[in-house]
Amino acid sequence: MKKKSLKMSRRKSANHLRMSQHMRVFEMAICLSLVCSATALAEPEISPRLISEFKVTYPSFIAAYDNLNKDQNDGNFTLIISSFDPIPWNSDHIYYVTDIDKVISENITNINVQTLTDKVTWPNEIEPVPIPGFGKDSIAVPGGFLVPGKQDGAVNIFDLNPGTILRNSVGPFDISTPKGGADKDWFFHRVLWKDMNKDGLPDAVTCRGRKPIFGSTEGNLLWLENPRDSPYNFSRPWTEHIVASGPDNMFTLAEMTADGVMYDVIITSSYFSENLTIYWSPSGEWEKSKVKQNVIATKLGQMFDVQVMDLNRDGRLDLLVSLNAYENGKVLAFEVPIDFRSGKYVMHTLATGFSSKSWGPGKGSPGSSKAFFPNTKNESGKPLILVSGDDDGSAHILYPKSLDLNNWEYETKTFLEDGDGTIGGIAIADIDKDGYKELFVPSYSKDRVFVYSFKPKMSQIRQTSVTTAPKGTSSTPSSPSWKPIKDPDELILG
């Protein structure tokens, strides 16, 4: 009996051991499955698909505006395209396309690109002027750059309200303080709007820079005061307020908290002085003597742009920065510390290896980087990062490799290669408001605007591949100005 009991006990122990081993294997399988699932979630679920293209001479920066000049148009979205001619003293232009949402959703075969004006000097990023309750639409056009005959830029306003169509606009009105004598040749790249003196009127915030043939580079962060006695009066220069010396190119506005207090902040990414700096005013007064600053990073290279967004989804803000270089340009992220005023900003390199495909002064890559969600109805997980390659002639998307908050690795996928030219400022918007965003990619050197959509094919549940042109070839077709996609399954509706 004892032997029999011992044998039964041994069998039970062996069975228990086998069951424990099976459970451990099962648990390991579950963990591995969860890890794989998490990894799969971080993979690109959809990729941009080319749906069409159209011709524009020297397309530089594109912006898609919802309800711009709505009373005069049937559609909701208008594309505004800046165009600067690289030949000194040649005319520059601003073009526009109305009802672009109808073009996308109804597959109109003839897109109508019209000229808004040729009375501009090297137009850069175009921004609408917020005029609540005034019943009119205006756009701000910062301009000028380091090209003979085009160095003396300005912040110009075009009033789009007087005519029944956009080409009857009035302007330009130069609201930047006129320069004379030696104090000239400033260029402006971006204008954003913020009530800087708390009088209820939005003011024009901008950076300006200049680089003389002899002498050092100069730059200013400043704002132009919306006249309180005559709001939105564009017929006279607005009063200029210098916030800081040094910033010369791109910047962004944000709100950040420190010690329980909410501050308005301005973050500048300087191209020539190579500084990333954050500014705030403890008193709320944006005069030079009242403003504090924290230099986040310096001498890393030529900084092209900056964006504020929670990149790793840890509930805290981050800075997304493009570092432009002839060889090995980078996309960087900086974690904003608990106290943005004095804490350490931890830097992460998200992507490297961006290089210009052509030689020349000022050539470099990448251009601006923008974090975004391709589907407006699904903003879970980490955002993707859209990268204009600038002088690498390409457009890219960075996909996060993991959902781990501490993992800053990304995979770079190139969705457009267009030879050795230049890619300008890309517009991204859900044009027909179906939840999927479109991209409007300007190929400056090839006189083309490429239109992409993130909406998958009707027959497609999930798309993970990106089709690119072979190295050294151009994806620019030799077709007429507008190329519709005729296969119904290829009609990407916004």
Short mmCIF file of C-alpha atoms in Angstrom, two decimals:
data_model
loop_
_atom_site.label_atom_id
_atom_site.label_comp_id
_atom_site.label_asym_id
_atom_site.label_seq_id
_atom_site.Cartn_x
_atom_site.Cartn_y
_atom_site.Cartn_z
CA MET A 1 0.00 0.00 0.00
CA LYS A 2 2.84 2.34 0.88
CA LYS A 3 4.51 1.67 -2.49
CA LYS A 4 1.23 2.23 -4.30
CA SER A 5 0.61 5.48 -2.41
CA LEU A 6 4.17 6.59 -3.15
CA LYS A 7 3.68 5.88 -6.87
CA MET A 8 0.38 7.78 -6.88
CA SER A 9 2.02 10.69 -5.08
CA ARG A 10 4.85 10.72 -7.60
CA ARG A 11 2.34 10.66 -10.49
CA LYS A 12 0.44 13.56 -8.92
CA SER A 13 3.68 15.50 -8.46
CA ALA A 14 4.71 14.81 -12.04
CA ASN A 15 1.27 15.82 -13.32
CA HIS A 16 1.37 18.96 -11.19
CA LEU A 17 4.85 19.77 -12.53
CA ARG A 18 3.70 19.27 -16.12
CA MET A 19 0.61 21.41 -15.48
CA SER A 20 2.81 24.12 -13.91
CA GLN A 21 5.13 24.00 -16.87
CA HIS A 22 2.17 24.23 -19.25
CA MET A 23 0.80 27.18 -17.28
CA ARG A 24 4.16 28.93 -17.40
CA VAL A 25 4.35 28.33 -21.15
CA PHE A 26 0.78 29.59 -21.50
CA GLU A 27 1.56 32.67 -19.41
CA MET A 28 4.68 33.31 -21.48
CA ALA A 29 2.61 32.98 -24.64
CA ILE A 30 0.08 35.48 -23.32
CA CYS A 31 2.86 37.93 -22.38
CA LEU A 32 4.49 37.48 -25.77
CA SER A 33 1.13 38.02 -27.45
CA LEU A 34 0.59 41.21 -25.47
CA VAL A 35 4.06 42.45 -26.34
CA CYS A 36 3.48 41.67 -30.01
CA SER A 37 0.11 43.38 -29.87
CA ALA A 38 1.67 46.48 -28.35
CA THR A 39 4.36 46.43 -31.01
CA ALA A 40 1.75 46.02 -33.73
CA LEU A 41 -0.19 48.97 -32.40
CA ALA A 42 2.91 51.10 -32.84
CA GLU A 43 3.27 50.08 -36.47
CA PRO A 44 1.85 52.42 -39.14
CA GLU A 45 -1.78 51.55 -39.65
CA ILE A 46 -2.24 53.74 -42.68
CA SER A 47 0.16 55.47 -45.01
CA PRO A 48 -0.41 58.43 -47.33
CA ARG A 49 -1.51 57.55 -50.85
CA LEU A 50 -1.06 59.78 -53.86
CA ILE A 51 -4.44 60.72 -55.26
CA SER A 52 -3.57 63.53 -57.65
CA GLU A 53 -1.36 66.50 -58.44
CA PHE A 54 -1.50 69.89 -60.13
CA LYS A 55 0.87 72.48 -61.54
CA VAL A 56 1.90 75.66 -59.73
CA THR A 57 4.98 77.73 -60.52
CA TYR A 58 7.49 77.58 -57.66
CA PRO A 59 5.08 76.39 -54.94
CA SER A 60 6.76 77.25 -51.64
CA PHE A 61 4.41 77.17 -48.65
CA ILE A 62 0.85 75.85 -48.68
CA ALA A 63 -1.92 76.51 -46.19
CA ALA A 64 -5.46 75.09 -46.21
CA TYR A 65 -7.99 77.42 -44.60
CA ASP A 66 -11.46 76.37 -43.50
CA ASN A 67 -14.21 78.87 -44.32
CA LEU A 68 -11.81 81.48 -45.69
CA ASN A 69 -13.91 83.94 -47.66
CA LYS A 70 -16.88 81.64 -47.05
CA ASP A 71 -19.53 84.11 -48.25
CA GLN A 72 -17.96 84.25 -51.71
CA ASN A 73 -17.43 80.50 -52.23
CA ASP A 74 -19.54 77.38 -52.26
CA GLY A 75 -16.86 75.16 -50.68
CA ASN A 76 -15.35 75.21 -47.21
CA PHE A 77 -11.63 75.03 -47.87
CA THR A 78 -9.34 77.35 -49.77
CA LEU A 79 -5.70 76.60 -50.54
CA ILE A 80 -3.34 79.56 -50.38
CA ILE A 81 0.05 78.97 -52.02
CA SER A 82 3.04 81.26 -51.72
CA SER A 83 5.48 81.29 -54.62
CA PHE A 84 8.89 82.99 -54.70
CA ASP A 85 10.99 83.19 -57.82
CA PRO A 86 14.70 82.44 -57.15
CA ILE A 87 15.82 84.84 -59.88
CA PRO A 88 16.73 88.24 -58.38
CA TRP A 89 14.23 91.07 -58.97
CA ASN A 90 11.71 88.75 -60.68
CA SER A 91 8.13 89.01 -59.46
CA ASP A 92 6.80 86.69 -56.76
CA HIS A 93 3.21 85.52 -56.38
CA ILE A 94 0.47 84.22 -54.15
CA TYR A 95 -1.92 81.71 -55.72
CA TYR A 96 -5.16 80.23 -54.45
CA VAL A 97 -7.55 77.36 -55.15
CA THR A 98 -11.14 77.68 -53.98
CA ASP A 99 -13.46 74.77 -53.22
CA ILE A 100 -10.56 72.36 -52.82
CA ASP A 101 -12.83 70.11 -50.77
CA LYS A 102 -15.04 69.64 -53.82
CA VAL A 103 -12.02 68.86 -55.96
CA ILE A 104 -11.10 66.10 -53.56
CA SER A 105 -14.54 64.66 -52.94
CA GLU A 106 -16.06 65.00 -56.43
CA ASN A 107 -12.96 64.31 -58.52
CA ILE A 108 -13.19 67.51 -60.56
CA THR A 109 -10.81 67.09 -63.49
CA ASN A 110 -9.87 70.73 -63.98
CA ILE A 111 -8.48 72.47 -60.96
CA ASN A 112 -8.45 76.24 -61.23
CA VAL A 113 -5.27 77.79 -59.79
CA GLN A 114 -5.71 81.57 -59.72
CA THR A 115 -3.39 84.45 -58.93
CA LEU A 116 -4.16 86.43 -55.79
CA THR A 117 -1.34 88.95 -56.23
CA ASP A 118 2.14 89.58 -57.58
CA LYS A 119 2.64 92.58 -55.27
CA VAL A 120 4.71 90.69 -52.74
CA THR A 121 8.39 90.14 -52.03
CA TRP A 122 9.41 86.55 -51.37
CA PRO A 123 6.17 85.48 -49.59
CA ASN A 124 6.67 82.91 -46.86
CA GLU A 125 4.09 81.29 -44.55
CA ILE A 126 0.63 82.79 -44.93
CA GLU A 127 -1.67 83.11 -41.93
CA PRO A 128 -5.30 84.32 -41.71
CA VAL A 129 -5.97 87.40 -39.61
CA PRO A 130 -8.48 86.70 -36.81
CA ILE A 131 -11.13 89.39 -37.09
CA PRO A 132 -14.10 88.26 -34.98
CA GLY A 133 -17.31 90.06 -35.72
CA PHE A 134 -15.89 92.25 -38.47
CA GLY A 135 -17.41 90.21 -41.30
CA LYS A 136 -14.31 90.14 -43.46
CA ASP A 137 -11.32 87.92 -44.16
CA SER A 138 -7.72 88.98 -44.34
CA ILE A 139 -4.41 87.18 -44.61
CA ALA A 140 -0.99 88.13 -43.27
CA VAL A 141 1.95 87.55 -45.60
CA PRO A 142 5.44 87.73 -44.06
CA GLY A 143 8.12 88.13 -46.71
CA GLY A 144 11.69 88.77 -47.74
CA PHE A 145 14.88 86.69 -47.82
CA LEU A 146 18.58 86.66 -48.73
CA VAL A 147 18.16 87.13 -52.49
CA PRO A 148 19.26 90.32 -54.30
CA GLY A 149 16.30 92.63 -54.70
CA LYS A 150 14.26 90.63 -52.18
CA GLN A 151 16.06 91.24 -48.90
CA ASP A 152 13.81 94.04 -47.67
CA GLY A 153 10.78 92.13 -46.48
CA ALA A 154 7.65 93.13 -44.59
CA VAL A 155 4.50 91.87 -42.91
CA ASN A 156 1.80 92.60 -45.46
CA ILE A 157 -1.96 92.29 -45.06
CA PHE A 158 -4.40 91.52 -47.87
CA ASP A 159 -8.07 92.26 -47.26
CA LEU A 160 -10.11 89.59 -49.05
CA ASN A 161 -13.51 91.05 -48.27
CA PRO A 162 -14.08 93.85 -50.84
CA GLY A 163 -14.52 91.66 -53.92
CA THR A 164 -16.90 88.84 -54.71
CA ILE A 165 -13.92 86.63 -55.52
CA LEU A 166 -10.48 86.42 -54.02
CA ARG A 167 -8.64 88.12 -56.85
CA ASN A 168 -10.43 91.39 -56.02
CA SER A 169 -8.54 91.60 -52.74
CA VAL A 170 -7.16 94.90 -51.49
CA GLY A 171 -3.53 95.24 -50.52
CA PRO A 172 -0.81 94.81 -49.73
CA PHE A 173 -0.84 96.88 -46.55
CA ASP A 174 2.55 96.94 -44.82
CA ILE A 175 1.95 96.94 -41.06
CA SER A 176 5.58 96.38 -40.11
CA THR A 177 7.29 99.58 -39.13
CA PRO A 178 8.90 101.13 -42.23
CA LYS A 179 12.65 100.91 -42.26
CA GLY A 180 14.99 103.49 -43.73
CA GLY A 181 18.69 104.12 -44.11
CA ALA A 182 20.82 101.38 -42.61
CA ASP A 183 17.92 99.82 -40.71
CA LYS A 184 16.44 97.78 -43.53
CA ASP A 185 16.67 94.42 -45.30
CA TRP A 186 14.77 92.54 -42.61
CA PHE A 187 13.01 89.32 -43.65
CA PHE A 188 9.97 87.83 -41.92
CA HIS A 189 9.04 84.18 -42.10
CA ARG A 190 6.04 83.58 -39.85
CA VAL A 191 3.25 85.60 -38.21
CA LEU A 192 1.03 84.32 -35.38
CA TRP A 193 -1.71 86.20 -33.56
CA LYS A 194 -1.95 86.78 -29.82
CA ASP A 195 -3.35 89.54 -27.61
CA MET A 196 -0.03 90.67 -26.17
CA ASN A 197 -1.20 93.72 -24.19
CA LYS A 198 -4.55 92.38 -22.95
CA ASP A 199 -6.67 95.01 -24.71
CA GLY A 200 -8.92 92.44 -26.37
CA LEU A 201 -7.34 92.79 -29.82
CA PRO A 202 -5.04 90.17 -31.39
CA ASP A 203 -1.56 91.48 -32.20
CA ALA A 204 0.88 90.20 -34.82
CA VAL A 205 3.75 88.23 -33.29
CA THR A 206 6.74 87.58 -35.53
CA CYS A 207 10.50 87.15 -35.81
CA ARG A 208 12.70 89.04 -38.24
CA GLY A 209 16.26 88.52 -39.36
CA ARG A 210 18.89 89.92 -41.66
CA LYS A 211 22.31 88.80 -42.78
CA PRO A 212 24.40 91.56 -44.36
CA ILE A 213 27.31 90.82 -46.67
CA PHE A 214 29.60 92.44 -44.09
CA GLY A 215 28.80 92.27 -40.41
CA SER A 216 27.06 89.85 -38.10
CA THR A 217 23.61 88.32 -38.42
CA GLU A 218 20.82 90.05 -36.51
CA GLY A 219 17.42 88.93 -35.32
CA ASN A 220 14.48 90.10 -33.21
CA LEU A 221 11.42 88.59 -31.61
CA LEU A 222 8.72 91.29 -31.72
CA TRP A 223 5.03 92.05 -31.88
CA LEU A 224 3.09 94.63 -33.85
CA GLU A 225 0.32 96.30 -31.87
CA ASN A 226 -3.20 96.24 -33.27
CA PRO A 227 -4.19 99.92 -32.97
CA ARG A 228 -6.70 100.34 -30.18
CA ASP A 229 -8.05 103.63 -31.56
CA SER A 230 -8.69 102.06 -34.96
CA PRO A 231 -8.76 98.25 -34.72
CA TYR A 232 -7.56 96.32 -37.77
CA ASN A 233 -6.55 99.51 -39.56
CA PHE A 234 -4.05 98.12 -42.04
CA SER A 235 -3.46 101.40 -43.85
CA ARG A 236 -0.78 102.53 -41.41
CA PRO A 237 2.18 100.78 -39.74
CA TRP A 238 1.47 99.19 -36.38
CA THR A 239 3.56 100.11 -33.33
CA GLU A 240 6.56 97.81 -32.95
CA HIS A 241 7.51 96.18 -29.61
CA ILE A 242 10.84 94.33 -29.37
CA VAL A 243 10.66 91.33 -27.02
CA ALA A 244 14.19 89.96 -27.46
CA SER A 245 17.27 90.21 -29.66
CA GLY A 246 18.60 87.07 -31.33
CA PRO A 247 15.63 85.06 -32.68
CA ASP A 248 15.69 85.31 -36.47
CA ASN A 249 13.36 82.78 -38.02
CA MET A 250 10.75 80.35 -36.65
CA PHE A 251 8.82 80.35 -33.38
CA THR A 252 5.62 79.11 -31.81
CA LEU A 253 3.21 80.15 -29.06
CA ALA A 254 2.07 77.98 -26.16
CA GLU A 255 0.84 77.93 -22.57
CA MET A 256 2.83 76.24 -19.80
CA THR A 257 2.38 75.87 -16.04
CA ALA A 258 5.00 76.37 -13.32
CA ASP A 259 4.33 76.45 -9.56
CA GLY A 260 0.62 76.33 -10.29
CA VAL A 261 0.70 79.45 -12.46
CA MET A 262 -0.20 79.40 -16.15
CA TYR A 263 2.14 81.40 -18.40
CA ASP A 264 1.95 82.43 -22.02
CA VAL A 265 5.26 81.44 -23.59
CA ILE A 266 7.05 81.92 -26.89
CA ILE A 267 9.56 79.32 -28.08
CA THR A 268 12.00 80.39 -30.80
CA SER A 269 14.19 78.19 -32.99
CA SER A 270 16.88 80.37 -34.52
CA TYR A 271 18.47 79.42 -37.82
CA PHE A 272 21.48 81.74 -37.82
CA SER A 273 22.15 82.12 -34.08
CA GLU A 274 21.40 78.39 -33.58
CA ASN A 275 19.53 78.79 -30.28
CA LEU A 276 16.38 77.16 -28.95
CA THR A 277 14.94 79.56 -26.37
CA ILE A 278 11.75 79.92 -24.34
CA TYR A 279 10.43 83.36 -23.30
CA TRP A 280 7.81 84.33 -20.73
CA SER A 281 6.70 87.41 -18.84
CA PRO A 282 6.04 87.05 -15.08
CA SER A 283 3.97 90.24 -15.15
CA GLY A 284 2.25 89.46 -18.44
CA GLU A 285 3.81 92.56 -20.04
CA TRP A 286 5.61 91.70 -23.26
CA GLU A 287 8.21 94.46 -23.25
CA LYS A 288 11.90 93.65 -23.45
CA SER A 289 12.65 94.76 -19.89
CA LYS A 290 9.83 92.62 -18.49
CA VAL A 291 10.55 89.37 -20.32
CA LYS A 292 12.53 86.39 -18.97
CA GLN A 293 14.21 83.69 -21.02
CA ASN A 294 15.69 80.21 -20.71
CA VAL A 295 18.10 79.00 -23.41
CA ILE A 296 17.14 75.36 -23.87
CA ALA A 297 19.87 74.40 -26.35
CA THR A 298 22.56 76.25 -28.27
CA LYS A 299 24.96 75.58 -31.12
CA LEU A 300 23.41 72.25 -32.05
CA GLY A 301 23.07 73.49 -35.61
CA GLN A 302 20.68 75.52 -37.74
CA MET A 303 17.22 75.15 -36.24
CA PHE A 304 14.46 75.22 -38.82
CA ASP A 305 11.23 75.00 -36.82
CA VAL A 306 9.66 74.11 -33.47
CA GLN A 307 6.30 72.63 -32.43
CA VAL A 308 4.82 72.04 -28.96
CA MET A 309 3.00 68.73 -28.45
CA ASP A 310 2.92 65.72 -26.13
CA LEU A 311 4.90 63.34 -28.34
CA ASN A 312 5.19 60.28 -26.07
CA ARG A 313 1.72 60.65 -24.51
CA ASP A 314 2.95 60.89 -20.93
CA GLY A 315 0.74 63.86 -20.20
CA ARG A 316 3.56 66.41 -20.46
CA LEU A 317 4.48 68.73 -23.31
CA ASP A 318 7.49 68.20 -25.57
CA LEU A 319 9.23 70.33 -28.18
CA LEU A 320 9.65 68.97 -31.71
CA VAL A 321 12.60 70.60 -33.49
CA SER A 322 14.09 70.28 -36.99
CA LEU A 323 17.87 70.62 -37.25
CA ASN A 324 18.73 71.65 -40.81
CA ALA A 325 22.15 70.68 -42.21
CA TYR A 326 23.83 70.01 -45.56
CA GLU A 327 24.66 66.54 -44.28
CA ASN A 328 23.06 64.51 -41.49
CA GLY A 329 20.21 66.81 -40.55
CA LYS A 330 18.08 65.65 -37.63
CA VAL A 331 14.66 65.68 -36.02
CA LEU A 332 14.89 66.19 -32.26
CA ALA A 333 12.54 66.14 -29.28
CA PHE A 334 12.99 67.95 -25.96
CA GLU A 335 11.00 66.93 -22.90
CA VAL A 336 9.67 70.02 -21.13
CA PRO A 337 10.59 69.80 -17.41
CA ILE A 338 8.18 70.34 -14.53
CA ASP A 339 9.46 73.91 -14.28
CA PHE A 340 9.98 75.14 -17.85
CA ARG A 341 11.75 78.24 -16.53
CA SER A 342 14.78 76.52 -15.01
CA GLY A 343 14.55 72.75 -15.37
CA LYS A 344 16.60 70.56 -17.66
CA TYR A 345 15.14 69.78 -21.08
CA VAL A 346 16.05 66.18 -21.92
CA MET A 347 16.87 65.81 -25.63
CA HIS A 348 16.09 62.79 -27.82
CA THR A 349 17.15 62.19 -31.41
CA LEU A 350 14.15 60.88 -33.35
CA ALA A 351 15.66 60.65 -36.83
CA THR A 352 19.00 61.40 -38.52
CA GLY A 353 20.63 61.21 -41.92
CA PHE A 354 18.73 63.95 -43.75
CA SER A 355 21.03 65.49 -46.38
CA SER A 356 20.73 67.86 -49.31
CA LYS A 357 20.85 66.23 -52.74
CA SER A 358 22.19 69.37 -54.38
CA TRP A 359 25.05 71.69 -53.56
CA GLY A 360 24.74 75.40 -52.97
CA PRO A 361 24.76 78.13 -50.31
CA GLY A 362 22.11 77.55 -47.68
CA LYS A 363 21.23 74.05 -48.86
CA GLY A 364 20.10 71.69 -46.15
CA SER A 365 17.62 69.15 -44.82
CA PRO A 366 15.16 68.62 -43.20
CA GLY A 367 12.62 71.43 -43.22
CA SER A 368 9.67 71.71 -40.84
CA SER A 369 8.44 68.75 -38.80
CA LYS A 370 4.82 68.43 -37.65
CA ALA A 371 3.39 65.89 -35.23
CA PHE A 372 -0.15 64.87 -36.16
CA PHE A 373 -2.79 62.15 -36.13
CA PRO A 374 -3.86 61.00 -39.61
CA ASN A 375 -7.38 60.14 -38.42
CA THR A 376 -9.20 62.90 -36.54
CA LYS A 377 -11.52 60.31 -34.99
CA ASN A 378 -8.67 58.27 -33.50
CA GLU A 379 -6.02 60.12 -31.56
CA SER A 380 -4.93 57.25 -29.33
CA GLY A 381 -1.29 56.26 -29.11
CA LYS A 382 1.61 58.41 -30.21
CA PRO A 383 1.25 60.86 -33.11
CA LEU A 384 3.09 60.44 -36.39
CA ILE A 385 5.61 63.07 -37.47
CA LEU A 386 5.46 64.63 -40.94
CA VAL A 387 8.82 65.88 -42.20
CA SER A 388 9.43 68.14 -45.19
CA GLY A 389 12.81 67.14 -46.55
CA ASP A 390 13.57 70.63 -47.86
CA ASP A 391 16.61 70.20 -50.12
CA ASP A 392 16.60 66.40 -50.06
CA GLY A 393 13.72 66.55 -52.54
CA SER A 394 11.57 64.20 -50.45
CA ALA A 395 8.77 64.04 -47.91
CA HIS A 396 8.85 61.66 -44.97
CA ILE A 397 6.81 60.34 -42.08
CA LEU A 398 8.29 59.16 -38.78
CA TYR A 399 6.43 56.23 -37.21
CA PRO A 400 6.95 55.44 -33.50
CA LYS A 401 8.37 51.95 -33.01
CA SER A 402 6.79 51.47 -29.60
CA LEU A 403 4.00 52.79 -27.40
CA ASP A 404 6.36 52.75 -24.41
CA LEU A 405 6.51 56.23 -22.90
CA ASN A 406 10.29 55.95 -22.53
CA ASN A 407 10.93 54.69 -26.05
CA TRP A 408 11.86 57.50 -28.45
CA GLU A 409 12.73 55.33 -31.47
CA TYR A 410 11.08 56.07 -34.80
CA GLU A 411 11.13 54.52 -38.24
CA THR A 412 11.51 56.92 -41.17
CA LYS A 413 9.42 56.15 -44.22
CA THR A 414 9.74 58.27 -47.37
CA PHE A 415 6.44 58.61 -49.23
CA LEU A 416 7.62 61.05 -51.92
CA GLU A 417 10.97 61.25 -53.70
CA ASP A 418 11.09 63.93 -56.37
CA GLY A 419 14.69 64.09 -57.47
CA ASP A 420 17.24 66.60 -56.20
CA GLY A 421 14.90 69.56 -55.86
CA THR A 422 13.27 71.24 -52.86
CA ILE A 423 10.12 70.35 -50.93
CA GLY A 424 8.40 73.33 -49.33
CA GLY A 425 5.96 73.78 -46.46
CA ILE A 426 3.37 70.97 -46.43
CA ALA A 427 -0.29 71.61 -45.59
CA ILE A 428 -2.19 68.97 -43.67
CA ALA A 429 -5.94 69.08 -43.07
CA ASP A 430 -9.08 66.95 -43.23
CA ILE A 431 -10.47 68.70 -46.28
CA ASP A 432 -13.85 66.99 -46.61
CA LYS A 433 -14.18 66.32 -42.87
CA ASP A 434 -14.59 62.56 -43.18
CA GLY A 435 -11.98 61.96 -40.48
CA TYR A 436 -8.98 61.28 -42.75
CA LYS A 437 -6.43 63.99 -43.41
CA GLU A 438 -4.95 65.07 -46.72
CA LEU A 439 -1.45 66.31 -47.45
CA PHE A 440 -0.60 69.01 -50.00
CA VAL A 441 3.10 68.69 -50.76
CA PRO A 442 4.76 71.48 -52.78
CA SER A 443 7.61 70.38 -55.03
CA TYR A 444 9.22 73.78 -55.48
CA SER A 445 11.76 72.78 -58.11
CA LYS A 446 9.32 70.75 -60.21
CA ASP A 447 6.38 73.22 -60.20
CA ARG A 448 4.05 70.58 -58.77
CA VAL A 449 1.72 70.17 -55.82
CA PHE A 450 1.14 66.54 -54.89
CA VAL A 451 -2.06 65.58 -53.08
CA TYR A 452 -2.08 62.61 -50.69
CA SER A 453 -4.78 61.08 -48.54
CA PHE A 454 -4.65 58.86 -45.46
CA LYS A 455 -7.97 57.24 -46.28
CA PRO A 456 -7.43 53.60 -47.25
CA LYS A 457 -8.95 52.03 -50.32
CA MET A 458 -12.51 50.80 -50.02
CA SER A 459 -11.22 47.23 -50.26
CA GLN A 460 -8.49 47.83 -47.74
CA ILE A 461 -8.79 47.17 -44.03
CA ARG A 462 -5.26 48.06 -43.15
CA GLN A 463 -2.41 49.50 -45.16
CA THR A 464 1.17 49.31 -43.85
CA SER A 465 3.33 49.82 -46.93
CA VAL A 466 4.59 53.05 -48.45
CA THR A 467 5.37 53.20 -52.14
CA THR A 468 8.25 55.43 -53.13
CA ALA A 469 9.96 56.19 -56.38
CA PRO A 470 13.32 54.45 -56.97
CA LYS A 471 16.40 56.29 -55.83
CA GLY A 472 17.63 58.85 -58.31
CA THR A 473 14.33 59.02 -60.19
CA SER A 474 11.58 61.59 -60.17
CA SER A 475 7.99 60.79 -59.28
CA THR A 476 6.80 63.89 -61.12
CA PRO A 477 4.62 62.85 -64.09
CA SER A 478 4.63 64.76 -67.36
CA SER A 479 0.85 65.01 -67.36
CA PRO A 480 -1.40 68.08 -67.62
CA SER A 481 -1.95 70.30 -64.62
CA TRP A 482 -4.50 67.98 -62.94
CA LYS A 483 -4.39 64.20 -62.96
CA PRO A 484 -7.56 62.49 -61.73
CA ILE A 485 -7.52 58.89 -60.49
CA LYS A 486 -10.07 57.06 -62.60
CA ASP A 487 -10.33 53.69 -60.84
CA PRO A 488 -13.27 53.97 -58.40
CA ASP A 489 -11.31 51.99 -55.84
CA GLU A 490 -8.56 54.57 -56.09
CA LEU A 491 -10.81 57.51 -55.29
CA ILE A 492 -9.58 58.59 -51.92
CA LEU A 493 -12.20 60.85 -50.51
CA GLY A 494 -10.38 63.22 -48.17
#
